[in-house]
PDB file of C-alpha atoms in Angstrom:
ATOM      1  CA  UNK O 273      93.091  -0.047 -17.266  1.00  0.00           C
ATOM      2  CA  UNK O 274      90.105  -1.781 -18.802  1.00  0.00           C
ATOM      3  CA  UNK O 275      91.825  -5.291 -17.689  1.00  0.00           C
ATOM      4  CA  UNK O 276      90.776  -8.097 -15.127  1.00  0.00           C
ATOM      5  CA  UNK O 277      87.601  -6.675 -12.732  1.00  0.00           C
ATOM      6  CA  UNK O 278      88.064  -3.340 -14.343  1.00  0.00           C
ATOM      7  CA  UNK O 279      86.544  -4.198 -17.132  1.00  0.00           C
ATOM      8  CA  UNK O 280      83.935  -6.466 -15.974  1.00  0.00           C
ATOM      9  CA  UNK O 281      82.881  -3.821 -13.652  1.00  0.00           C
ATOM     10  CA  UNK O 282      82.745  -1.272 -16.442  1.00  0.00           C
ATOM     11  CA  UNK O 283      80.524  -3.940 -18.402  1.00  0.00           C
ATOM     12  CA  UNK O 284      78.030  -4.289 -15.552  1.00  0.00           C
ATOM     13  CA  UNK O 285      78.042  -0.528 -14.814  1.00  0.00           C
ATOM     14  CA  UNK O 286      77.139   0.012 -18.701  1.00  0.00           C
ATOM     15  CA  UNK O 287      74.246  -2.603 -18.695  1.00  0.00           C
ATOM     16  CA  UNK O 288      72.682  -1.098 -15.754  1.00  0.00           C
ATOM     17  CA  UNK O 289      72.676   2.490 -17.214  1.00  0.00           C
ATOM     18  CA  UNK O 290      71.512   1.233 -20.413  1.00  0.00           C
ATOM     19  CA  UNK O 291      68.238  -0.647 -18.355  1.00  0.00           C
ATOM     20  CA  UNK O 292      67.658   2.574 -16.192  1.00  0.00           C
ATOM     21  CA  UNK O 293      67.587   4.731 -19.578  1.00  0.00           C
ATOM     22  CA  UNK O 294      65.056   1.989 -21.258  1.00  0.00           C
ATOM     23  CA  UNK O 295      62.910   2.022 -17.916  1.00  0.00           C
ATOM     24  CA  UNK O 296      63.242   5.879 -18.103  1.00  0.00           C
ATOM     25  CA  UNK O 297      62.229   6.208 -21.714  1.00  0.00           C
ATOM     26  CA  UNK O 298      59.311   3.982 -21.777  1.00  0.00           C
ATOM     27  CA  UNK O 299      57.906   5.721 -18.849  1.00  0.00           C
ATOM     28  CA  UNK O 300      58.198   9.125 -20.576  1.00  0.00           C
ATOM     29  CA  UNK O 301      56.661   7.923 -23.654  1.00  0.00           C
ATOM     30  CA  UNK O 302      53.892   5.967 -22.103  1.00  0.00           C
ATOM     31  CA  UNK O 303      50.570   7.405 -22.840  1.00  0.00           C
ATOM     32  CA  UNK O 304      47.279   7.421 -20.853  1.00  0.00           C
ATOM     33  CA  UNK O 305      44.398   7.689 -23.113  1.00  0.00           C
ATOM     34  CA  UNK O 306      40.838   7.588 -21.313  1.00  0.00           C
ATOM     35  CA  UNK O 307      38.004   5.775 -22.716  1.00  0.00           C
ATOM     36  CA  UNK O 308      36.090   9.171 -23.289  1.00  0.00           C
ATOM     37  CA  UNK O 309      39.146  10.703 -25.650  1.00  0.00           C
ATOM     38  CA  UNK O 310      39.771   9.681 -29.341  1.00  0.00           C
ATOM     39  CA  UNK O 311      42.590   7.619 -29.919  1.00  0.00           C
ATOM     40  CA  UNK O 312      46.376   8.876 -30.764  1.00  0.00           C
ATOM     41  CA  UNK O 313      46.515   9.347 -34.462  1.00  0.00           C
ATOM     42  CA  UNK O 314      42.930   7.372 -34.641  1.00  0.00           C
ATOM     43  CA  UNK O 315      44.244   4.104 -34.301  1.00  0.00           C
ATOM     44  CA  UNK O 316      41.928   1.015 -33.127  1.00  0.00           C
ATOM     45  CA  UNK O 317      41.753   0.363 -29.345  1.00  0.00           C
ATOM     46  CA  UNK O 318      44.222  -2.826 -29.614  1.00  0.00           C
ATOM     47  CA  UNK O 319      46.506  -0.626 -30.749  1.00  0.00           C
ATOM     48  CA  UNK O 320      46.344   2.251 -28.594  1.00  0.00           C
ATOM     49  CA  UNK O 321      46.505  -0.304 -25.621  1.00  0.00           C
ATOM     50  CA  UNK O 322      50.028  -1.132 -27.034  1.00  0.00           C
ATOM     51  CA  UNK O 323      50.944   2.497 -27.252  1.00  0.00           C
ATOM     52  CA  UNK O 324      49.833   2.678 -23.647  1.00  0.00           C
ATOM     53  CA  UNK O 325      52.435   0.202 -22.232  1.00  0.00           C
ATOM     54  CA  UNK O 326      55.515   2.248 -23.426  1.00  0.00           C
ATOM     55  CA  UNK O 327      56.937  -0.553 -25.249  1.00  0.00           C
ATOM     56  CA  UNK O 328      56.801   1.419 -28.328  1.00  0.00           C
ATOM     57  CA  UNK O 329      59.400   4.112 -26.856  1.00  0.00           C
ATOM     58  CA  UNK O 330      61.626   1.262 -25.204  1.00  0.00           C
ATOM     59  CA  UNK O 331      61.710  -0.576 -28.734  1.00  0.00           C
ATOM     60  CA  UNK O 332      62.761   2.964 -30.232  1.00  0.00           C
ATOM     61  CA  UNK O 333      65.381   3.391 -27.936  1.00  0.00           C
ATOM     62  CA  UNK O 334      66.881   0.214 -28.082  1.00  0.00           C
ATOM     63  CA  UNK O 335      67.010   0.636 -32.197  1.00  0.00           C
ATOM     64  CA  UNK O 336      68.510   4.033 -31.930  1.00  0.00           C
ATOM     65  CA  UNK O 337      70.754   3.841 -29.096  1.00  0.00           C
ATOM     66  CA  UNK O 338      71.824   0.354 -29.392  1.00  0.00           C
ATOM     67  CA  UNK O 339      72.039  -0.440 -33.045  1.00  0.00           C
ATOM     68  CA  UNK O 340      73.128   3.006 -34.301  1.00  0.00           C
ATOM     69  CA  UNK O 341      76.458   3.020 -33.208  1.00  0.00           C
ATOM     70  CA  UNK O 342      76.961  -0.498 -34.361  1.00  0.00           C
ATOM     71  CA  UNK O 343      76.270   0.506 -38.061  1.00  0.00           C
ATOM     72  CA  UNK O 344      78.382   3.815 -37.984  1.00  0.00           C
ATOM     73  CA  UNK O 345      81.232   1.471 -36.651  1.00  0.00           C
ATOM     74  CA  UNK O 346      80.782  -1.060 -39.206  1.00  0.00           C
ATOM     75  CA  UNK O 347      80.325   1.710 -42.143  1.00  0.00           C
ATOM     76  CA  UNK O 348      83.509   3.498 -40.930  1.00  0.00           C
ATOM     77  CA  UNK O 349      85.652   0.815 -39.233  1.00  0.00           C
ATOM     78  CA  UNK O 350      89.134   2.982 -39.467  1.00  0.00           C
ATOM     79  CA  UNK O 351      87.829   5.661 -37.108  1.00  0.00           C
ATOM     80  CA  UNK O 352      86.716   3.048 -34.453  1.00  0.00           C
TER      81      UNK O 352
END
């Protein structure tokens, strides 16, 4: 089933899905704090600018979604 071009197609499809999920999560977690509003958690303007980009949500998604299964697989190799 996963031989030849089927494996390559699966891997490409998986990467496309991960990329779309990353952009979607980044867009959902992007904040837009206007200048007349207080910053979230009372952080500085520079840190708030980083929050506004959505990169924080993308990084959390990468850590939780991508690395979590690797840690579980290395802890319980027989199950995988």
